[in-house]
Short mmCIF file of C-alpha atoms in Angstrom, two decimals:
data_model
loop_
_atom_site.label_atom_id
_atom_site.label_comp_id
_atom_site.label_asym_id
_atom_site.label_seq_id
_atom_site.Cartn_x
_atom_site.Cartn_y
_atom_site.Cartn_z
CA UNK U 1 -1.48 -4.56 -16.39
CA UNK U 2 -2.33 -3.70 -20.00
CA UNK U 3 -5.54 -0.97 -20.04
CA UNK U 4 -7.82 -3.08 -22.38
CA UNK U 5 -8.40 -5.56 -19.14
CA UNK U 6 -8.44 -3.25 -16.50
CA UNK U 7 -12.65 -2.42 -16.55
CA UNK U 8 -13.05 -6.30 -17.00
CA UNK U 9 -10.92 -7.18 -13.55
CA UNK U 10 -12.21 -3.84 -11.96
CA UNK U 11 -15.86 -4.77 -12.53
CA UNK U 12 -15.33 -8.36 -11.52
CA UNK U 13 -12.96 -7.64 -8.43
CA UNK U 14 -15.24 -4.75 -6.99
CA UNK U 15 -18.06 -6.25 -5.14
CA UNK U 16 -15.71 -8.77 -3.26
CA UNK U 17 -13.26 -5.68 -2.60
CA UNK U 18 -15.96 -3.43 -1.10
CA UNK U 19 -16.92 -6.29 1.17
CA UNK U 20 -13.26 -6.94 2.50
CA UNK U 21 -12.74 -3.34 3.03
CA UNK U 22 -10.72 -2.93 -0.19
CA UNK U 23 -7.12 -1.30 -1.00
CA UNK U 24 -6.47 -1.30 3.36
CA UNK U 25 -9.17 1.35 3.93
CA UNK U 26 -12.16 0.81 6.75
CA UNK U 27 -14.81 3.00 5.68
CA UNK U 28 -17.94 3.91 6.98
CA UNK U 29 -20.65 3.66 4.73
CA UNK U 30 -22.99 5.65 6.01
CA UNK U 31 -25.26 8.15 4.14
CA UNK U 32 -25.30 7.59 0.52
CA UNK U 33 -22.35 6.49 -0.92
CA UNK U 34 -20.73 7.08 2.14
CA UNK U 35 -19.72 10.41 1.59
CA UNK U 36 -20.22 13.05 4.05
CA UNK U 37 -21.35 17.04 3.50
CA UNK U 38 -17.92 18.03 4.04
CA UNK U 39 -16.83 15.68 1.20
CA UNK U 40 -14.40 13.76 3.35
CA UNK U 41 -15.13 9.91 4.06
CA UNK U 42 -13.95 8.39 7.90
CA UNK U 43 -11.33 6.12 6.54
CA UNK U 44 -8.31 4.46 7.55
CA UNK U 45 -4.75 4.33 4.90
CA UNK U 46 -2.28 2.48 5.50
CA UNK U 47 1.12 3.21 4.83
CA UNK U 48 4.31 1.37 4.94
CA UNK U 49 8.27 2.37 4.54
CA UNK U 50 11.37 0.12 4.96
CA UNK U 51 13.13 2.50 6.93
CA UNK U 52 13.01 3.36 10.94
CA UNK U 53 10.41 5.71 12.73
CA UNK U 54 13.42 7.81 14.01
CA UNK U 55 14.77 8.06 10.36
CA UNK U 56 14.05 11.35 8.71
CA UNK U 57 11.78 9.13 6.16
CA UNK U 58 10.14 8.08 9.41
CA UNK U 59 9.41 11.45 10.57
CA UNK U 60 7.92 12.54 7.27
CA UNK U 61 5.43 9.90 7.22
CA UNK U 62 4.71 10.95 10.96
CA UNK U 63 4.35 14.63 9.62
CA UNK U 64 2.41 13.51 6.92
CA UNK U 65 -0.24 11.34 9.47
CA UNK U 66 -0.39 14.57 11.48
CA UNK U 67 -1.36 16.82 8.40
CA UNK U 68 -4.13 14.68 6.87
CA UNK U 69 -5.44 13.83 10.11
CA UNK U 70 -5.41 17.73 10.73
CA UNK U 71 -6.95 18.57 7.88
CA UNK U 72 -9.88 16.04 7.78
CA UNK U 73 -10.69 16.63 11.44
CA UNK U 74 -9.70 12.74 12.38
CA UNK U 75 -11.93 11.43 9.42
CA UNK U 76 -9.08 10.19 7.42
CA UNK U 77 -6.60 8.10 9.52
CA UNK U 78 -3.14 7.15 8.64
CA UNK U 79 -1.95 3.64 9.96
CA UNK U 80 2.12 4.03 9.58
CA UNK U 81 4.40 1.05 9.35
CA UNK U 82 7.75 1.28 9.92
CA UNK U 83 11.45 -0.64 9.52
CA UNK U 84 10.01 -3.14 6.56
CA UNK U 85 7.63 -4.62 8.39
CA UNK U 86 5.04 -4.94 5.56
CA UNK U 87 7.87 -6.40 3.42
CA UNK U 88 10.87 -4.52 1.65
CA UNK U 89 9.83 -1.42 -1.24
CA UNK U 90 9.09 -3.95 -3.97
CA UNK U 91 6.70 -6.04 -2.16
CA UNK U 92 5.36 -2.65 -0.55
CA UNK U 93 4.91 -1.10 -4.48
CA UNK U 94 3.23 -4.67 -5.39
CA UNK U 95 0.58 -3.93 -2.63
CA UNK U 96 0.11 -0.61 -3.98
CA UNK U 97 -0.86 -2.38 -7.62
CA UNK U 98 -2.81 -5.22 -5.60
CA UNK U 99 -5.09 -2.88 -4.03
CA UNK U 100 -3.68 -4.23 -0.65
CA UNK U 101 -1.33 -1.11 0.62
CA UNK U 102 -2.55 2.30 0.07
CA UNK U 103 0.66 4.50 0.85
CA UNK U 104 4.26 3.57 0.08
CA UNK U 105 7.12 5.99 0.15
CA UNK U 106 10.46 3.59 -1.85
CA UNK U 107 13.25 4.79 -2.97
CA UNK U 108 13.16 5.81 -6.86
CA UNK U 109 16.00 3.25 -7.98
CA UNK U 110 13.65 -0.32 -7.76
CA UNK U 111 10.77 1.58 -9.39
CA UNK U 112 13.18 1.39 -12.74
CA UNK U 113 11.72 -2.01 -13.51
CA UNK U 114 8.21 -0.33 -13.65
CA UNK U 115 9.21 2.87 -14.71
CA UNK U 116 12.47 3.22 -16.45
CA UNK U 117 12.53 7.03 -16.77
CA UNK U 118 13.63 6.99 -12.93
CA UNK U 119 16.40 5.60 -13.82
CA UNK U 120 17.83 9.28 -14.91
CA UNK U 121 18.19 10.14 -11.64
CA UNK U 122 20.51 7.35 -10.77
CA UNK U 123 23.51 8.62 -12.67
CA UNK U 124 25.92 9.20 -10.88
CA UNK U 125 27.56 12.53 -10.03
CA UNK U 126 24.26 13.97 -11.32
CA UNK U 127 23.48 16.92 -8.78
CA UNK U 128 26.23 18.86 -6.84
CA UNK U 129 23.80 19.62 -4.08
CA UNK U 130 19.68 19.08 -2.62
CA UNK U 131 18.88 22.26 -4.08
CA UNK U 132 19.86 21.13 -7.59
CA UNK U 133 18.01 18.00 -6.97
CA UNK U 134 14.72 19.84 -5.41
CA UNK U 135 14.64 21.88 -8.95
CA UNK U 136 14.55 18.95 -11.15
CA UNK U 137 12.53 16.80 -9.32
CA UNK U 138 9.82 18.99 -8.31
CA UNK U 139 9.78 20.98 -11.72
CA UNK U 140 8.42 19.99 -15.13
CA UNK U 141 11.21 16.80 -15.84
CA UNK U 142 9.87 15.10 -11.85
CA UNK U 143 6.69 15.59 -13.11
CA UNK U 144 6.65 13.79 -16.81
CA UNK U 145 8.28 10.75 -14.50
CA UNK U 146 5.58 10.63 -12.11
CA UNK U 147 2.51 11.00 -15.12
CA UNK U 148 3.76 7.33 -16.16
CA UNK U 149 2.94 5.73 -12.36
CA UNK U 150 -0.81 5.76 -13.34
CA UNK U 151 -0.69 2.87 -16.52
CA UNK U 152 1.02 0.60 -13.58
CA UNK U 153 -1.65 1.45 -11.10
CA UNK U 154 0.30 3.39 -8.79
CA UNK U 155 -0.05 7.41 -8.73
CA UNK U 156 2.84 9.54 -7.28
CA UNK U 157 2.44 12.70 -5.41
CA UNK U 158 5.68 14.01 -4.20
CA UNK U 159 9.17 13.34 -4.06
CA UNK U 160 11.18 13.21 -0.68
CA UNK U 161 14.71 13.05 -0.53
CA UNK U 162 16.51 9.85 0.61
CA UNK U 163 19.70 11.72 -0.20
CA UNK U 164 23.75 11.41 -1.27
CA UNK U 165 24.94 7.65 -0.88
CA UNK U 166 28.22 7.06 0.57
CA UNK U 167 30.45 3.88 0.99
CA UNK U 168 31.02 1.60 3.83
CA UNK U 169 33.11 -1.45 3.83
CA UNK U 170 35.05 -3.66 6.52
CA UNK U 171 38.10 -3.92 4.35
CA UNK U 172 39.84 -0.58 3.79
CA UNK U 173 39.28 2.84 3.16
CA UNK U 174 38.32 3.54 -0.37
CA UNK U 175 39.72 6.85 -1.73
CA UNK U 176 40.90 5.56 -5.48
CA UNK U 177 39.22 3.73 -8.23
CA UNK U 178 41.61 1.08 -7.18
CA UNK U 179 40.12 0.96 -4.00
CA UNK U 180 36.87 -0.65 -5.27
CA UNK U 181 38.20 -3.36 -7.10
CA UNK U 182 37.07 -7.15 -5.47
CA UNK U 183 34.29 -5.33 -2.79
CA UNK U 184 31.89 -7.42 -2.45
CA UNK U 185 29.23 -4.15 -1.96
CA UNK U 186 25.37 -4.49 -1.24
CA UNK U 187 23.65 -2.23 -4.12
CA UNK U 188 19.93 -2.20 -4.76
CA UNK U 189 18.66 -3.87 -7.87
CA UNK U 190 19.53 -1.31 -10.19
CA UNK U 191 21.10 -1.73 -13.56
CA UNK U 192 22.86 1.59 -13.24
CA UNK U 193 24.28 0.66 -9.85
CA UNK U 194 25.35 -2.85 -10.73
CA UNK U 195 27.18 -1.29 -14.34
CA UNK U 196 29.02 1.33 -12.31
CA UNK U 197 30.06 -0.76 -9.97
CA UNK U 198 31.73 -3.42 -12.02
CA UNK U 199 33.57 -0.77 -14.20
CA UNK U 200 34.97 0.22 -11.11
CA UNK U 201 36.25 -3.56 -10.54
CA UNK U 202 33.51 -3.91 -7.30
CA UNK U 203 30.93 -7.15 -6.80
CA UNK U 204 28.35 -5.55 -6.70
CA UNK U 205 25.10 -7.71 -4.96
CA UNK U 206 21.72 -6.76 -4.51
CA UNK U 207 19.90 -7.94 -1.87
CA UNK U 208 16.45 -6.47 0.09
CA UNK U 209 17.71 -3.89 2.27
CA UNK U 210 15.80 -5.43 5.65
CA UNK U 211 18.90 -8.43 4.83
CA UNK U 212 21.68 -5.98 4.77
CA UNK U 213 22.65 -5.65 8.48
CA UNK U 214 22.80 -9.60 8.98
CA UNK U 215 24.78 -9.82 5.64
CA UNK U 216 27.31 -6.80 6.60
CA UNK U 217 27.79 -8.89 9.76
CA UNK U 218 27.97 -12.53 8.53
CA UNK U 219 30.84 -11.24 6.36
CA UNK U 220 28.86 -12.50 3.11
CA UNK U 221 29.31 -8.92 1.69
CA UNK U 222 32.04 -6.48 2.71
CA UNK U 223 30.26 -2.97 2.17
CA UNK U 224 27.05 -1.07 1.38
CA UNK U 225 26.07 2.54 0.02
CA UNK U 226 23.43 4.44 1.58
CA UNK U 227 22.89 8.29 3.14
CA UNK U 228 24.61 9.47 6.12
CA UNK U 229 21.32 8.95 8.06
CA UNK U 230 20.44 5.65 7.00
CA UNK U 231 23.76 4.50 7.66
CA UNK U 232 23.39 5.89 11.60
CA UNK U 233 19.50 4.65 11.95
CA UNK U 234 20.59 1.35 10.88
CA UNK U 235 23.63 0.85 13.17
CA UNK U 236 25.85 0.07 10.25
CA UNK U 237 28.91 1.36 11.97
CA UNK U 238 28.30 -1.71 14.41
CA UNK U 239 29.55 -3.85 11.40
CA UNK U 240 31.71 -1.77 9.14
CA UNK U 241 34.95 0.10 10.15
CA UNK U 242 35.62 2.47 6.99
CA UNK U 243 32.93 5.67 5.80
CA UNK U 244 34.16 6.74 2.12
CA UNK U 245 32.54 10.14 1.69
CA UNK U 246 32.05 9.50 -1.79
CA UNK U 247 28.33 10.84 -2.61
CA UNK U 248 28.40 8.96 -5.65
CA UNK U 249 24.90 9.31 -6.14
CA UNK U 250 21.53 10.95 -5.36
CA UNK U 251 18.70 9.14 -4.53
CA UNK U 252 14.94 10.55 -4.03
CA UNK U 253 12.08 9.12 -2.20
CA UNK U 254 9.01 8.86 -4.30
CA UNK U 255 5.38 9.25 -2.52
CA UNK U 256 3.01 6.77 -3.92
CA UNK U 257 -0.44 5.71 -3.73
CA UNK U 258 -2.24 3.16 -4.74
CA UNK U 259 -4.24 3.90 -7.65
CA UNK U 260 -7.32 1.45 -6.64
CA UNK U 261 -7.02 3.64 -3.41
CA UNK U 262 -6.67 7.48 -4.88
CA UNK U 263 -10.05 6.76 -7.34
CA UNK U 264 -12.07 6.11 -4.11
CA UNK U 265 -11.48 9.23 -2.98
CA UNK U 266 -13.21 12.91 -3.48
CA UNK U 267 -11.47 15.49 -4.97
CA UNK U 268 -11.76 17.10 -1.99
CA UNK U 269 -9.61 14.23 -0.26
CA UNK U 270 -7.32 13.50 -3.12
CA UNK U 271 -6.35 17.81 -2.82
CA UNK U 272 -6.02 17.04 1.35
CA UNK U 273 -3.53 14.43 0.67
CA UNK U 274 -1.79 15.59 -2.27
CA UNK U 275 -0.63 18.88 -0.32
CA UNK U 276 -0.32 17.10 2.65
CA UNK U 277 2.59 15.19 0.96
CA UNK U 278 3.91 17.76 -0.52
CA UNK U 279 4.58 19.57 2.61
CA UNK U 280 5.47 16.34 4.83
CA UNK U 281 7.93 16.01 1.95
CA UNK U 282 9.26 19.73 2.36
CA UNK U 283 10.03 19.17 6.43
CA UNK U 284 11.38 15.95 5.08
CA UNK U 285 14.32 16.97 3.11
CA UNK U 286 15.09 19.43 5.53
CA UNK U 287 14.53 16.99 8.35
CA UNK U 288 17.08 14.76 6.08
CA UNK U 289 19.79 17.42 5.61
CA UNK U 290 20.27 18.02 9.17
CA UNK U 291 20.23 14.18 10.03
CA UNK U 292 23.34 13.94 7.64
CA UNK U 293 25.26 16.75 9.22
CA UNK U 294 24.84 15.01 12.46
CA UNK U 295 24.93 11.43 11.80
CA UNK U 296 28.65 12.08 10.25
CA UNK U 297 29.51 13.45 13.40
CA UNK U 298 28.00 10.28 15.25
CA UNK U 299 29.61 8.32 13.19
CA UNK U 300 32.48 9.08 14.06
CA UNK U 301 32.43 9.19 16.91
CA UNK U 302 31.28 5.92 17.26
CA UNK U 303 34.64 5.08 15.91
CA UNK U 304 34.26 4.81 12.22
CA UNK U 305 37.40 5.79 10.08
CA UNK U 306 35.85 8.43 7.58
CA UNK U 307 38.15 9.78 4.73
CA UNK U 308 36.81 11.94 1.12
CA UNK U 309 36.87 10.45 -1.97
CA UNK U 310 39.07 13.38 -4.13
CA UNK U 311 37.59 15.17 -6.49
CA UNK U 312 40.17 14.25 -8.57
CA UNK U 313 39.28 10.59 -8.40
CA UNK U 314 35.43 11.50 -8.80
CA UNK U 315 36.63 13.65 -12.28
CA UNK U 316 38.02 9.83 -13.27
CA UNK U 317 35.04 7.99 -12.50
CA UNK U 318 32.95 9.87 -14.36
CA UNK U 319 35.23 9.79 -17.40
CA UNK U 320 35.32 5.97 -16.64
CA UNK U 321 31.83 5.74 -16.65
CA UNK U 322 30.39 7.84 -19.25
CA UNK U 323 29.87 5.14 -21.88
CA UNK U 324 27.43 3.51 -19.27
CA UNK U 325 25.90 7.00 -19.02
CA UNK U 326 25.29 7.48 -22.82
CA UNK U 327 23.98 3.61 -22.72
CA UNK U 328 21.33 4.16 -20.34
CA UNK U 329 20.73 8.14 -21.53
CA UNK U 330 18.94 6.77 -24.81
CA UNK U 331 17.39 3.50 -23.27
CA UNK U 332 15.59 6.08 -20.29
CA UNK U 333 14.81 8.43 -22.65
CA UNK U 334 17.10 10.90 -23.94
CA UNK U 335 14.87 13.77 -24.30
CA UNK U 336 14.22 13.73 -20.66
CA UNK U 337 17.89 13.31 -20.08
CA UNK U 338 18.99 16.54 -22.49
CA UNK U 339 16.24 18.57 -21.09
CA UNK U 340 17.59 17.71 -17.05
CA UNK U 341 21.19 18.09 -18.20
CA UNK U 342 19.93 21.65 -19.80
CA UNK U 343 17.81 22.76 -16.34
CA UNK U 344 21.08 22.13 -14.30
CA UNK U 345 23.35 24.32 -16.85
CA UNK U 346 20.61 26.95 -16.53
CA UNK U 347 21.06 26.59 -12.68
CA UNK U 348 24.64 26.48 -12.89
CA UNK U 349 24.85 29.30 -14.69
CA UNK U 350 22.75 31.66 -12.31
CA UNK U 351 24.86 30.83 -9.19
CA UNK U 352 28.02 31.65 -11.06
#
């Protein structure tokens, strides 16, 4: 929404939004403006994710509920919804901008349509660990990303970690580059994703992620890539035989608000939630990083066939795919880029 309109549809939209309870919050608008001494207004927020309560995502946002509601003494409520059933992360980010969904935690990767300097992090090969990732993402190059949410009306507090993707399929085990070529492999819409994958001779085919289950097992696609976690919470071993280890590529979970939403509240409330997500996103990751330990254990034992992808292999997919990397580099913004690639030498170099 360009800024020159935004006062005009603001100051039009207002009273009816007040009236209706706008951006999902019930308020109580008693004394003043509705404001109490404390600062802190009895509210309700209402937050949705795509992913299961039992998923590690799932417990942050139930960590996160707990904090705020600490923290406010019950004024502030959080209403969670789980497993998409406010709609998949686009429609959930489109509430955000409508004023309709206050909280939305998405992956980074659809966000590049509104944002395209999160597309950096969707190189792949980019970190060799979460603690490389944490550095980046909640040091100076996270933040410039997240101080462009605001001109889309969306505002993003903290990043969580969604976490290394790996392969499934129903076909064969994939542990070459040869491997890939013909799978017909659910990615998210992702320009990255869908480049990579057809240099490496897959099909790749985006599609919502609530569809991918009934896909995987009407045989319409042959594989998916997601986190060790994801793959357990969503019973994807119920309808894929082969686990390729390949951890082709990072993905964070971004924390965002909608902006309509974070400009009704106090400073006070905006400092409450801020750190609440902050620290909901800290058990998170850790929360995460245990669930993928275990889940490959479950997974196998639930009779998946797991094998690596070599690191020899990896060295030749990144060779493969570097022109696609220089491509996107300079249309994401190659300043960011250089100054990420320079952080993880510096980081590199200390643990040497």
């Amino acid at each position: 929404m360009k800024k020159g309109i935004k006062p005009l549809i603001a100051s039009l939209m207002l009273p009816s939004l007040l009236m209706l309870g706008a951006c999902g919050n019930n308020t109580d608008q008693t004394g003043g403006e509705g404001k109490s001494d404390s600062g802190i207004q009895k509210r309700t927020l209402r937050a949705g994710i795509g992913l299961p309560k039992e998923h590690p995502e799932g417990q942050g946002l139930v960590k996160f509920k707990e904090l705020v509601e600490e923290k406010t003494d019950g004024k502030i409520t959080i209403e969670p919804y789980f497993n998409a059933q406010l709609g998949d992360d686009q429609k959930m980010v489109g509430g955000l901008q409508a004023g309709t969904l206050d909280i939305t935690i998405p992956s980074t990767s659809p966000l590049v349509g509104t944002v395209k300097q999160f597309g950096i992090f969707d190189f792949p090969f980019l970190f060799n660990n979460g603690e490389e990732a944490d550095a980046i993402l909640d040091g100076p190059v996270g933040k410039k990303v997240l101080d462009k949410l605001p001109q889309h009306d969306l505002v993003g507090l903290a990043y969580w970690e969604n976490g290394f993707r790996n392969l499934t399929n129903s076909v064969h085990p994939v542990s070459s580059i040869e491997d890939f070529d013909g799978l017909k492999v659910r990615t998210m819409q992702n320009e990255v994703h869908l480049d990579v994958f057809k240099k490496l001779g897959a099909n790749p085919t985006p599609m919502p992620f609530s569809e991918v289950f009934t896909a995987l097992e009407g045989q319409t696609i042959d594989g998916q890539e997601n986190p060790l976690a994801t793959i357990l919470s969503n019973k994807f071993h119920e309808v894929q035989d082969y686990l390729s280890l390949t951890k082709h590529v990072y993905t964070p979970f971004v924390f965002l608000m909608s902006q309509m939403t974070w400009e009704q509240l106090s400073e006070k409330e905006q400092t409450i939630i801020k750190n609440a997500a902050v620290e909901a996103g800290q058990y998170q990751r850790k929360a995460n990083r245990k669930a993928n330990k275990e889940a490959l254990n479950k997974l196998k034992e639930k009779g998946m066939k797991v094998n690596e992808l070599p690191q020899e292999e990896k060295k030749e997919i990144k060779t493969l795919i570097q022109p696609i990397i220089d491509k996107y580099s300079k249309k994401y913004g190659e300043a960011l880029y250089q100054q990420m690639s320079e952080q993880l030498e510096t980081i590199r170099n200390k643990s040497e």
